[in-house]
Short mmCIF file of C-alpha atoms in Angstrom, two decimals:
data_model
loop_
_atom_site.label_atom_id
_atom_site.label_comp_id
_atom_site.label_asym_id
_atom_site.label_seq_id
_atom_site.Cartn_x
_atom_site.Cartn_y
_atom_site.Cartn_z
CA UNK A 1 -8.19 134.67 71.90
CA UNK A 2 -9.60 133.85 75.31
CA UNK A 3 -6.83 133.58 77.90
CA UNK A 4 -6.38 130.08 79.25
CA UNK A 5 -7.43 129.94 82.89
CA UNK A 6 -5.22 128.30 85.46
CA UNK A 7 -7.70 125.44 85.82
CA UNK A 8 -7.87 124.86 82.06
CA UNK A 9 -4.10 124.92 81.84
CA UNK A 10 -3.71 122.42 84.67
CA UNK A 11 -6.35 120.14 83.21
CA UNK A 12 -4.55 120.20 79.89
CA UNK A 13 -1.19 119.49 81.53
CA UNK A 14 -2.70 116.75 83.69
CA UNK A 15 -4.34 115.14 80.67
CA UNK A 16 -1.11 115.18 78.68
CA UNK A 17 0.84 113.97 81.69
CA UNK A 18 -1.59 111.13 82.32
CA UNK A 19 -1.27 110.03 78.74
CA UNK A 20 2.52 109.98 78.94
CA UNK A 21 2.86 108.74 82.51
CA UNK A 22 3.68 105.09 82.93
CA UNK A 23 4.43 103.44 86.22
CA UNK A 24 1.69 104.46 88.62
CA UNK A 25 1.95 106.32 91.90
CA UNK A 26 4.97 108.03 93.33
CA UNK A 27 6.80 106.85 96.43
CA UNK A 28 4.43 108.71 98.70
CA UNK A 29 1.39 107.25 97.05
CA UNK A 30 -0.02 110.36 95.40
CA UNK A 31 -1.93 109.48 92.30
CA UNK A 32 -1.18 111.25 89.06
CA UNK A 33 1.92 112.48 87.28
CA UNK A 34 4.80 113.56 89.44
CA UNK A 35 6.02 117.09 89.16
CA UNK A 36 2.99 119.31 88.78
CA UNK A 37 3.85 122.91 88.08
CA UNK A 38 4.56 125.12 91.10
CA UNK A 39 1.66 127.22 92.33
CA UNK A 40 2.34 130.84 91.37
CA UNK A 41 0.30 134.01 92.02
CA UNK A 42 -1.42 135.88 89.22
CA UNK A 43 -1.59 139.40 90.63
CA UNK A 44 0.96 141.47 92.49
CA UNK A 45 0.06 144.58 94.50
CA UNK A 46 2.73 146.78 96.00
CA UNK A 47 2.78 147.24 99.74
CA UNK A 48 0.83 146.06 102.71
CA UNK A 49 -2.64 146.99 103.85
CA UNK A 50 -3.32 147.02 107.55
CA UNK A 51 -6.74 147.49 109.09
CA UNK A 52 -7.19 147.82 112.82
CA UNK A 53 -9.64 148.61 115.56
CA UNK A 54 -12.82 147.35 113.90
CA UNK A 55 -12.95 143.70 114.94
CA UNK A 56 -11.97 140.71 112.79
CA UNK A 57 -14.62 140.82 110.04
CA UNK A 58 -14.61 144.58 109.48
CA UNK A 59 -10.81 144.71 109.58
CA UNK A 60 -10.68 142.02 106.92
CA UNK A 61 -13.11 143.83 104.66
CA UNK A 62 -11.41 147.19 105.18
CA UNK A 63 -7.94 145.85 104.37
CA UNK A 64 -9.14 144.06 101.22
CA UNK A 65 -11.06 147.12 100.07
CA UNK A 66 -8.00 149.32 100.65
CA UNK A 67 -6.10 146.98 98.39
CA UNK A 68 -8.57 147.47 95.59
CA UNK A 69 -11.19 144.89 96.48
CA UNK A 70 -11.43 141.14 96.15
CA UNK A 71 -12.38 141.58 92.51
CA UNK A 72 -8.72 142.23 91.83
CA UNK A 73 -8.06 138.57 92.54
CA UNK A 74 -11.32 136.68 92.14
CA UNK A 75 -13.21 136.62 88.86
CA UNK A 76 -16.64 135.30 88.02
CA UNK A 77 -16.77 131.51 88.16
CA UNK A 78 -13.44 131.10 89.95
CA UNK A 79 -12.70 128.28 92.32
CA UNK A 80 -11.11 129.76 95.46
CA UNK A 81 -9.24 127.88 98.14
CA UNK A 82 -8.70 129.55 101.53
CA UNK A 83 -6.13 128.03 103.86
CA UNK A 84 -6.45 129.22 107.46
CA UNK A 85 -4.74 127.58 110.42
CA UNK A 86 -7.21 124.98 111.73
CA UNK A 87 -4.59 122.61 113.05
CA UNK A 88 -5.69 122.51 116.67
CA UNK A 89 -8.74 121.76 118.71
CA UNK A 90 -8.87 125.18 120.29
CA UNK A 91 -11.58 127.83 120.53
CA UNK A 92 -10.94 131.12 118.72
CA UNK A 93 -10.08 133.02 121.91
CA UNK A 94 -7.08 130.75 122.52
CA UNK A 95 -5.38 132.33 119.47
CA UNK A 96 -4.04 129.02 118.22
CA UNK A 97 -6.22 128.96 115.11
CA UNK A 98 -7.35 131.59 112.62
CA UNK A 99 -10.29 133.67 113.78
CA UNK A 100 -13.43 132.28 112.09
CA UNK A 101 -14.79 135.77 111.45
CA UNK A 102 -11.75 136.63 109.35
CA UNK A 103 -12.22 133.46 107.33
CA UNK A 104 -15.98 133.85 106.87
CA UNK A 105 -15.60 137.46 105.78
CA UNK A 106 -13.12 136.35 103.13
CA UNK A 107 -15.62 133.75 101.95
CA UNK A 108 -18.28 136.47 101.62
CA UNK A 109 -15.92 138.74 99.72
CA UNK A 110 -14.95 135.95 97.33
CA UNK A 111 -18.58 135.00 96.74
CA UNK A 112 -19.48 138.64 96.14
CA UNK A 113 -16.67 138.88 93.63
CA UNK A 114 -18.23 136.01 91.69
CA UNK A 115 -16.48 132.89 92.96
CA UNK A 116 -18.39 129.77 92.02
CA UNK A 117 -16.94 127.79 94.89
CA UNK A 118 -14.99 128.76 97.99
CA UNK A 119 -13.33 125.88 99.79
CA UNK A 120 -11.72 126.37 103.19
CA UNK A 121 -9.25 123.65 104.06
CA UNK A 122 -6.35 122.61 106.25
CA UNK A 123 -4.37 119.54 107.18
CA UNK A 124 -5.73 119.24 110.72
CA UNK A 125 -3.34 117.91 113.38
CA UNK A 126 -5.63 117.25 116.34
CA UNK A 127 -8.10 114.42 116.11
CA UNK A 128 -10.77 113.86 115.08
CA UNK A 129 -10.64 116.49 112.37
CA UNK A 130 -14.41 116.86 112.21
CA UNK A 131 -14.50 117.87 115.87
CA UNK A 132 -11.68 120.36 115.32
CA UNK A 133 -13.47 122.00 112.40
CA UNK A 134 -16.47 122.51 114.63
CA UNK A 135 -14.74 123.49 117.85
CA UNK A 136 -12.60 126.16 116.21
CA UNK A 137 -15.79 127.80 114.96
CA UNK A 138 -14.56 127.58 111.37
CA UNK A 139 -17.14 125.14 110.03
CA UNK A 140 -20.19 127.06 111.18
CA UNK A 141 -18.81 130.43 110.15
CA UNK A 142 -17.74 129.31 106.70
CA UNK A 143 -20.92 127.43 105.89
CA UNK A 144 -23.06 130.37 106.98
CA UNK A 145 -21.04 132.54 104.61
CA UNK A 146 -21.67 130.17 101.71
CA UNK A 147 -18.36 128.33 101.67
CA UNK A 148 -17.37 124.69 102.08
CA UNK A 149 -14.97 123.21 104.61
CA UNK A 150 -12.60 120.30 104.21
CA UNK A 151 -9.95 118.62 106.31
CA UNK A 152 -7.31 117.21 103.98
CA UNK A 153 -6.59 114.15 106.08
CA UNK A 154 -5.99 111.52 103.41
CA UNK A 155 -2.75 111.07 101.51
CA UNK A 156 -4.88 110.80 98.40
CA UNK A 157 -5.85 114.47 98.93
CA UNK A 158 -2.30 115.45 97.95
CA UNK A 159 -0.30 115.66 94.75
CA UNK A 160 3.42 115.82 94.19
CA UNK A 161 4.87 119.15 93.08
CA UNK A 162 8.33 120.00 91.93
CA UNK A 163 10.28 122.68 93.75
CA UNK A 164 12.86 123.75 91.18
CA UNK A 165 14.25 126.59 93.30
CA UNK A 166 14.41 124.55 96.51
CA UNK A 167 17.71 123.92 98.23
CA UNK A 168 16.65 121.09 100.54
CA UNK A 169 13.29 120.28 99.02
CA UNK A 170 13.28 119.39 95.36
CA UNK A 171 9.76 118.05 95.40
CA UNK A 172 7.00 117.72 97.95
CA UNK A 173 3.26 117.44 98.19
CA UNK A 174 0.45 119.96 97.96
CA UNK A 175 -3.26 119.63 98.60
CA UNK A 176 -4.79 118.85 95.22
CA UNK A 177 -7.50 121.50 95.63
CA UNK A 178 -4.89 124.25 95.95
CA UNK A 179 -3.22 123.05 92.79
CA UNK A 180 -6.54 123.17 90.99
CA UNK A 181 -7.74 126.49 92.43
CA UNK A 182 -7.98 129.66 90.37
CA UNK A 183 -7.23 131.68 93.48
CA UNK A 184 -5.42 130.60 96.64
CA UNK A 185 -5.61 132.71 99.81
CA UNK A 186 -3.34 131.96 102.75
CA UNK A 187 -4.88 133.05 106.08
CA UNK A 188 -2.52 132.42 109.00
CA UNK A 189 -2.90 133.55 112.57
CA UNK A 190 0.07 135.33 114.13
CA UNK A 191 1.58 133.29 116.95
CA UNK A 192 4.75 132.09 118.52
CA UNK A 193 6.26 128.75 117.65
CA UNK A 194 8.68 126.82 119.78
CA UNK A 195 10.63 125.53 116.78
CA UNK A 196 10.63 128.54 114.44
CA UNK A 197 10.02 131.41 116.91
CA UNK A 198 6.97 132.57 114.98
CA UNK A 199 4.41 131.06 112.68
CA UNK A 200 2.88 133.52 110.21
CA UNK A 201 2.16 133.19 106.49
CA UNK A 202 5.20 131.32 105.24
CA UNK A 203 5.04 128.76 108.03
CA UNK A 204 1.27 128.34 107.59
CA UNK A 205 1.94 126.88 104.14
CA UNK A 206 3.46 123.86 105.89
CA UNK A 207 -0.11 122.75 106.47
CA UNK A 208 -0.58 122.35 102.72
CA UNK A 209 1.89 119.48 102.76
CA UNK A 210 1.15 115.87 103.65
CA UNK A 211 4.33 114.92 105.51
CA UNK A 212 5.33 117.52 108.10
CA UNK A 213 7.61 115.16 109.96
CA UNK A 214 10.18 115.00 107.16
CA UNK A 215 10.68 118.76 107.45
CA UNK A 216 11.21 118.53 111.19
CA UNK A 217 13.78 115.81 110.68
CA UNK A 218 15.57 117.60 107.86
CA UNK A 219 18.80 119.56 108.20
CA UNK A 220 16.84 122.80 108.42
CA UNK A 221 13.14 123.24 109.04
CA UNK A 222 13.54 126.93 108.18
CA UNK A 223 15.06 126.15 104.78
CA UNK A 224 12.23 123.70 104.06
CA UNK A 225 9.67 126.40 104.84
CA UNK A 226 11.37 128.84 102.47
CA UNK A 227 11.90 126.18 99.77
CA UNK A 228 8.23 125.23 99.84
CA UNK A 229 7.21 128.87 99.58
CA UNK A 230 9.13 129.20 96.31
CA UNK A 231 6.73 126.71 94.73
CA UNK A 232 3.53 127.29 96.67
CA UNK A 233 2.73 130.97 96.33
CA UNK A 234 -0.59 132.27 97.54
CA UNK A 235 -2.31 134.95 95.50
CA UNK A 236 -3.01 136.76 98.72
CA UNK A 237 -1.85 136.45 102.32
CA UNK A 238 -4.24 137.65 105.02
CA UNK A 239 -2.60 137.66 108.43
CA UNK A 240 -5.05 137.41 111.32
CA UNK A 241 -3.66 139.42 114.22
CA UNK A 242 -6.97 139.86 115.99
CA UNK A 243 -5.52 138.14 119.04
CA UNK A 244 -1.98 136.83 118.94
CA UNK A 245 -0.44 133.99 120.94
CA UNK A 246 2.65 135.21 122.78
CA UNK A 247 3.78 132.03 124.54
CA UNK A 248 3.61 128.26 124.17
CA UNK A 249 2.90 128.32 120.47
CA UNK A 250 1.94 126.82 118.17
CA UNK A 251 -0.89 125.25 120.14
CA UNK A 252 -0.97 126.98 123.48
CA UNK A 253 -2.53 127.44 125.88
CA UNK A 254 -0.43 130.52 126.36
CA UNK A 255 -0.56 134.21 127.03
CA UNK A 256 -2.40 136.18 124.39
CA UNK A 257 -2.60 139.80 123.37
CA UNK A 258 -5.47 141.59 121.66
CA UNK A 259 -4.00 143.44 118.69
CA UNK A 260 -7.16 143.80 116.58
CA UNK A 261 -5.39 143.99 113.24
CA UNK A 262 -5.65 142.26 109.88
CA UNK A 263 -2.70 142.58 107.50
CA UNK A 264 -3.09 141.88 103.80
CA UNK A 265 -0.55 141.65 101.00
CA UNK A 266 0.63 139.73 97.98
CA UNK A 267 4.24 139.72 99.18
CA UNK A 268 4.45 136.84 101.69
CA UNK A 269 7.75 138.03 103.13
CA UNK A 270 6.48 141.55 103.70
CA UNK A 271 3.40 140.26 105.50
CA UNK A 272 5.55 138.09 107.75
CA UNK A 273 8.01 140.92 108.36
CA UNK A 274 5.16 143.10 109.57
CA UNK A 275 3.86 140.21 111.66
CA UNK A 276 7.24 139.72 113.33
CA UNK A 277 7.16 143.32 114.53
CA UNK A 278 3.94 142.60 116.41
CA UNK A 279 6.04 140.34 118.65
CA UNK A 280 8.82 142.90 119.01
CA UNK A 281 11.09 140.98 116.66
CA UNK A 282 13.09 142.12 113.68
CA UNK A 283 12.16 139.96 110.68
CA UNK A 284 15.82 138.98 110.34
CA UNK A 285 15.56 137.36 113.77
CA UNK A 286 13.16 134.79 112.35
CA UNK A 287 15.29 132.51 110.21
CA UNK A 288 12.72 131.29 107.73
CA UNK A 289 11.59 134.85 106.96
CA UNK A 290 15.19 135.91 106.39
CA UNK A 291 15.90 132.89 104.18
CA UNK A 292 12.74 133.51 102.16
CA UNK A 293 13.82 137.11 101.59
CA UNK A 294 17.29 135.97 100.54
CA UNK A 295 15.69 133.56 98.09
CA UNK A 296 13.87 136.46 96.46
CA UNK A 297 10.39 135.70 97.73
CA UNK A 298 9.72 139.23 98.90
CA UNK A 299 10.82 142.23 100.83
CA UNK A 300 11.68 142.58 104.51
CA UNK A 301 10.93 146.28 104.19
CA UNK A 302 7.77 146.83 102.16
CA UNK A 303 7.79 150.12 100.31
CA UNK A 304 4.25 151.02 101.27
CA UNK A 305 2.32 150.20 104.41
CA UNK A 306 -1.16 151.63 104.15
CA UNK A 307 -3.00 151.73 107.44
CA UNK A 308 -6.77 151.98 107.33
CA UNK B 1 -9.89 70.37 119.94
CA UNK B 2 -10.15 72.99 117.21
CA UNK B 3 -12.65 74.90 119.33
CA UNK B 4 -10.23 74.86 122.29
CA UNK B 5 -7.40 76.07 120.10
CA UNK B 6 -9.61 78.88 118.83
CA UNK B 7 -10.49 79.95 122.38
CA UNK B 8 -6.83 79.87 123.43
CA UNK B 9 -5.88 81.96 120.41
CA UNK B 10 -8.66 84.41 121.15
CA UNK B 11 -7.61 84.83 124.77
CA UNK B 12 -3.98 85.05 123.74
CA UNK B 13 -4.74 87.79 121.24
CA UNK B 14 -6.69 89.69 123.87
CA UNK B 15 -3.85 89.46 126.39
CA UNK B 16 -1.37 90.53 123.74
CA UNK B 17 -3.51 93.53 122.77
CA UNK B 18 -3.83 94.63 126.39
CA UNK B 19 -0.10 94.24 126.89
CA UNK B 20 0.58 96.42 123.86
CA UNK B 21 -1.22 99.43 125.32
CA UNK B 22 1.55 101.78 126.49
CA UNK B 23 1.48 102.47 130.25
CA UNK B 24 1.00 106.20 129.72
CA UNK B 25 -2.13 105.54 127.68
CA UNK B 26 -3.57 103.54 130.57
CA UNK B 27 -3.46 106.72 132.67
CA UNK B 28 -6.15 108.33 130.55
CA UNK B 29 -9.40 108.17 132.50
CA UNK B 30 -12.14 105.93 131.18
CA UNK B 31 -15.52 107.29 130.12
CA UNK B 32 -17.48 108.56 133.11
CA UNK B 33 -14.44 108.35 135.41
CA UNK B 34 -15.35 112.00 135.74
CA UNK B 35 -19.11 112.03 135.84
CA UNK B 36 -20.78 112.86 132.56
CA UNK B 37 -17.65 112.91 130.40
CA UNK B 38 -17.54 110.57 127.43
CA UNK B 39 -14.55 109.84 125.24
CA UNK B 40 -14.59 111.73 121.92
CA UNK B 41 -14.39 108.92 119.36
CA UNK B 42 -11.23 109.01 117.28
CA UNK B 43 -9.47 111.53 119.50
CA UNK B 44 -6.92 109.22 121.12
CA UNK B 45 -3.33 109.85 120.04
CA UNK B 46 -0.26 108.04 121.34
CA UNK B 47 3.21 109.10 120.25
CA UNK B 48 6.80 108.43 121.20
CA UNK B 49 10.07 110.27 120.45
CA UNK B 50 10.00 112.26 117.23
CA UNK B 51 6.47 111.03 116.60
CA UNK B 52 5.39 113.44 119.33
CA UNK B 53 4.97 115.83 116.41
CA UNK B 54 1.63 114.03 115.94
CA UNK B 55 0.55 115.72 119.15
CA UNK B 56 2.59 118.92 119.20
CA UNK B 57 3.55 119.45 115.54
CA UNK B 58 6.66 121.63 115.43
CA UNK B 59 6.47 122.24 119.15
CA UNK B 60 7.36 118.64 119.98
CA UNK B 61 11.09 119.24 120.41
CA UNK B 62 10.40 121.28 123.53
CA UNK B 63 8.96 118.12 125.02
CA UNK B 64 11.65 115.69 123.90
CA UNK B 65 14.42 118.07 125.00
CA UNK B 66 12.84 118.27 128.45
CA UNK B 67 12.71 114.51 128.88
CA UNK B 68 9.36 113.42 127.51
CA UNK B 69 9.60 109.82 126.34
CA UNK B 70 6.07 109.30 125.14
CA UNK B 71 2.63 110.82 125.51
CA UNK B 72 -1.03 109.98 125.09
CA UNK B 73 -3.85 112.40 124.50
CA UNK B 74 -7.59 111.94 124.73
CA UNK B 75 -10.49 114.35 124.29
CA UNK B 76 -13.54 114.12 126.53
CA UNK B 77 -16.96 115.62 126.01
CA UNK B 78 -19.93 116.41 128.26
CA UNK B 79 -22.60 117.95 126.08
CA UNK B 80 -20.87 121.08 124.74
CA UNK B 81 -17.99 120.96 127.23
CA UNK B 82 -14.64 119.71 125.94
CA UNK B 83 -11.70 118.56 128.04
CA UNK B 84 -8.33 117.56 126.63
CA UNK B 85 -6.06 115.32 128.72
CA UNK B 86 -2.44 114.75 127.75
CA UNK B 87 -0.24 112.45 129.82
CA UNK B 88 3.51 112.23 129.36
CA UNK B 89 6.06 109.71 130.59
CA UNK B 90 9.20 111.57 131.61
CA UNK B 91 12.64 110.04 131.74
CA UNK B 92 12.72 110.42 135.55
CA UNK B 93 10.83 111.85 138.51
CA UNK B 94 13.24 114.79 138.49
CA UNK B 95 12.63 115.49 134.82
CA UNK B 96 8.91 115.55 135.56
CA UNK B 97 9.36 118.01 138.43
CA UNK B 98 11.69 120.17 136.33
CA UNK B 99 9.24 120.26 133.47
CA UNK B 100 6.48 121.43 135.81
CA UNK B 101 8.83 124.17 137.00
CA UNK B 102 9.42 125.16 133.37
CA UNK B 103 5.67 125.60 132.88
CA UNK B 104 5.32 127.47 136.15
CA UNK B 105 7.85 129.97 134.91
CA UNK B 106 6.39 130.08 131.42
CA UNK B 107 2.96 130.88 132.84
CA UNK B 108 4.35 133.33 135.40
CA UNK B 109 2.82 131.37 138.27
CA UNK B 110 4.68 131.77 141.57
CA UNK B 111 4.22 128.34 143.09
CA UNK B 112 2.55 124.97 142.72
CA UNK B 113 0.12 123.29 145.13
CA UNK B 114 -0.16 119.71 146.30
CA UNK B 115 -3.17 117.39 146.38
CA UNK B 116 -3.84 113.66 145.93
CA UNK B 117 -0.11 113.04 145.74
CA UNK B 118 0.22 115.42 142.81
CA UNK B 119 2.00 118.72 142.50
CA UNK B 120 0.01 121.06 140.30
CA UNK B 121 -1.02 124.54 139.26
CA UNK B 122 -3.88 125.93 137.23
CA UNK B 123 -3.96 128.80 134.75
CA UNK B 124 -7.29 130.27 133.75
CA UNK B 125 -6.49 132.40 130.70
CA UNK B 126 -7.23 132.01 127.84
CA UNK B 127 -8.78 128.76 129.04
CA UNK B 128 -8.52 126.68 132.18
CA UNK B 129 -5.48 124.42 132.06
CA UNK B 130 -4.12 122.30 134.87
CA UNK B 131 -0.47 121.22 134.86
CA UNK B 132 0.57 118.48 137.24
CA UNK B 133 3.17 115.84 138.03
CA UNK B 134 3.14 112.64 139.95
CA UNK B 135 6.21 110.42 140.04
CA UNK B 136 7.57 110.34 136.49
CA UNK B 137 4.34 111.42 134.86
CA UNK B 138 3.61 114.96 133.70
CA UNK B 139 0.08 115.80 132.64
CA UNK B 140 -2.06 118.63 131.38
CA UNK B 141 -5.83 118.91 131.53
CA UNK B 142 -7.35 121.71 129.49
CA UNK B 143 -11.03 122.67 129.66
CA UNK B 144 -12.71 125.07 127.29
CA UNK B 145 -15.75 126.50 129.01
CA UNK B 146 -16.89 128.62 131.96
CA UNK B 147 -14.05 129.07 134.41
CA UNK B 148 -15.56 127.94 137.70
CA UNK B 149 -17.06 124.77 136.26
CA UNK B 150 -13.89 124.08 134.30
CA UNK B 151 -11.71 124.43 137.41
CA UNK B 152 -13.77 121.81 139.25
CA UNK B 153 -13.63 119.44 136.31
CA UNK B 154 -9.89 119.65 135.72
CA UNK B 155 -9.37 118.89 139.42
CA UNK B 156 -11.65 115.86 139.08
CA UNK B 157 -9.63 114.64 136.09
CA UNK B 158 -6.40 115.15 138.04
CA UNK B 159 -7.74 113.05 140.91
CA UNK B 160 -8.92 110.31 138.56
CA UNK B 161 -5.50 110.15 136.91
CA UNK B 162 -3.71 110.23 140.25
CA UNK B 163 -5.60 107.10 141.30
CA UNK B 164 -4.52 105.38 138.11
CA UNK B 165 -0.90 106.27 138.80
CA UNK B 166 -1.17 104.87 142.33
CA UNK B 167 -2.56 101.64 141.05
CA UNK B 168 0.32 101.16 138.66
#
């Protein structure tokens, strides 16, 4: 019996849900049945893979290859969503957004592995989003690599998901494309953040959600970040530490440091723990990383760190 | 009579719209106030209080805690050159001066300079950014291109804004 793909499963669930659902849109206006299944990873690989000294594209390729290749995650015909940080209208050297060469190399690797479509998206903060996609260098780089780019700027781009393990968040929204993707790759840049000390992989997922403000106004932004990560799990986290932002994050301008590393893993906590060390911090000093570890999302001390 | 009423309503609506523009937003230079720079359509953002997250995302609390009441941001473009201007209303002149001092320290700059009634400093890495205050207004002008040209342009924007503050 052919295994049911994630997309087929979701389509079946959505169809059944639509048939049963009466009453229209949820409070936040997302169309479709409330309470889509959380987004869980399919493959788990022990340890972290760190490539350095080669520049952004070659580091990305080397780290993925060390992990066993993109084929471990992406199969022929898959729909892949890549979520970098494209929140700000900043050029790549400002280290406020993910390096476009990291993103485009991932697009190439996914296409080579057989992906039918690779969509790169974010919920862009600066306006207008089209200008941001261009100015960050993401649009050009991705399109040249054979991918597509999208700014998820409409509420209709989002669907409600349940967060059964959440403490503060019991439900929230997620970009529909991520929910529908066969493979979801989270590609943050490592930088400081005035509210959460650092923003790495876990915090980058906040950009998959429609309403950021409600998290800021909640009892604990850090708990919201960890709650959301229990339901929105990337198959792979690729941390861009080509150049990191040391001050005035998340947007800068601020002091930067050239680190020339790309860190890859399936354990989102382990990736963030490694990222924290780049700033001279213990992972426990960053509340949302600690909370995520306590909620069982991963390890603060990965068993294997393979440097290539 | 109906025509007169229509004209009155039209003028009234126009006056009302102008009155609704927050003062800080009026400090954003018009197109070509700095020669060659156009407004980037759709780039204007105005935010107040917790809504400053629309401009600074999670970083907004730094601004509210330091006395920012509201802010307006506009992008400008001259061919491939982009400039981003953000003006903030502070709760007092002192809060504005203190916030500039915060950024001086943050950027490890020893002292600020004075020109056109403003107190300011410029950092050039990773891009050229000018920080300045005048009265209760704190502003930043960031330019993302070749340093020497960018330094001249951010100074021109500062002067244009300073004139707008004087006229208010």
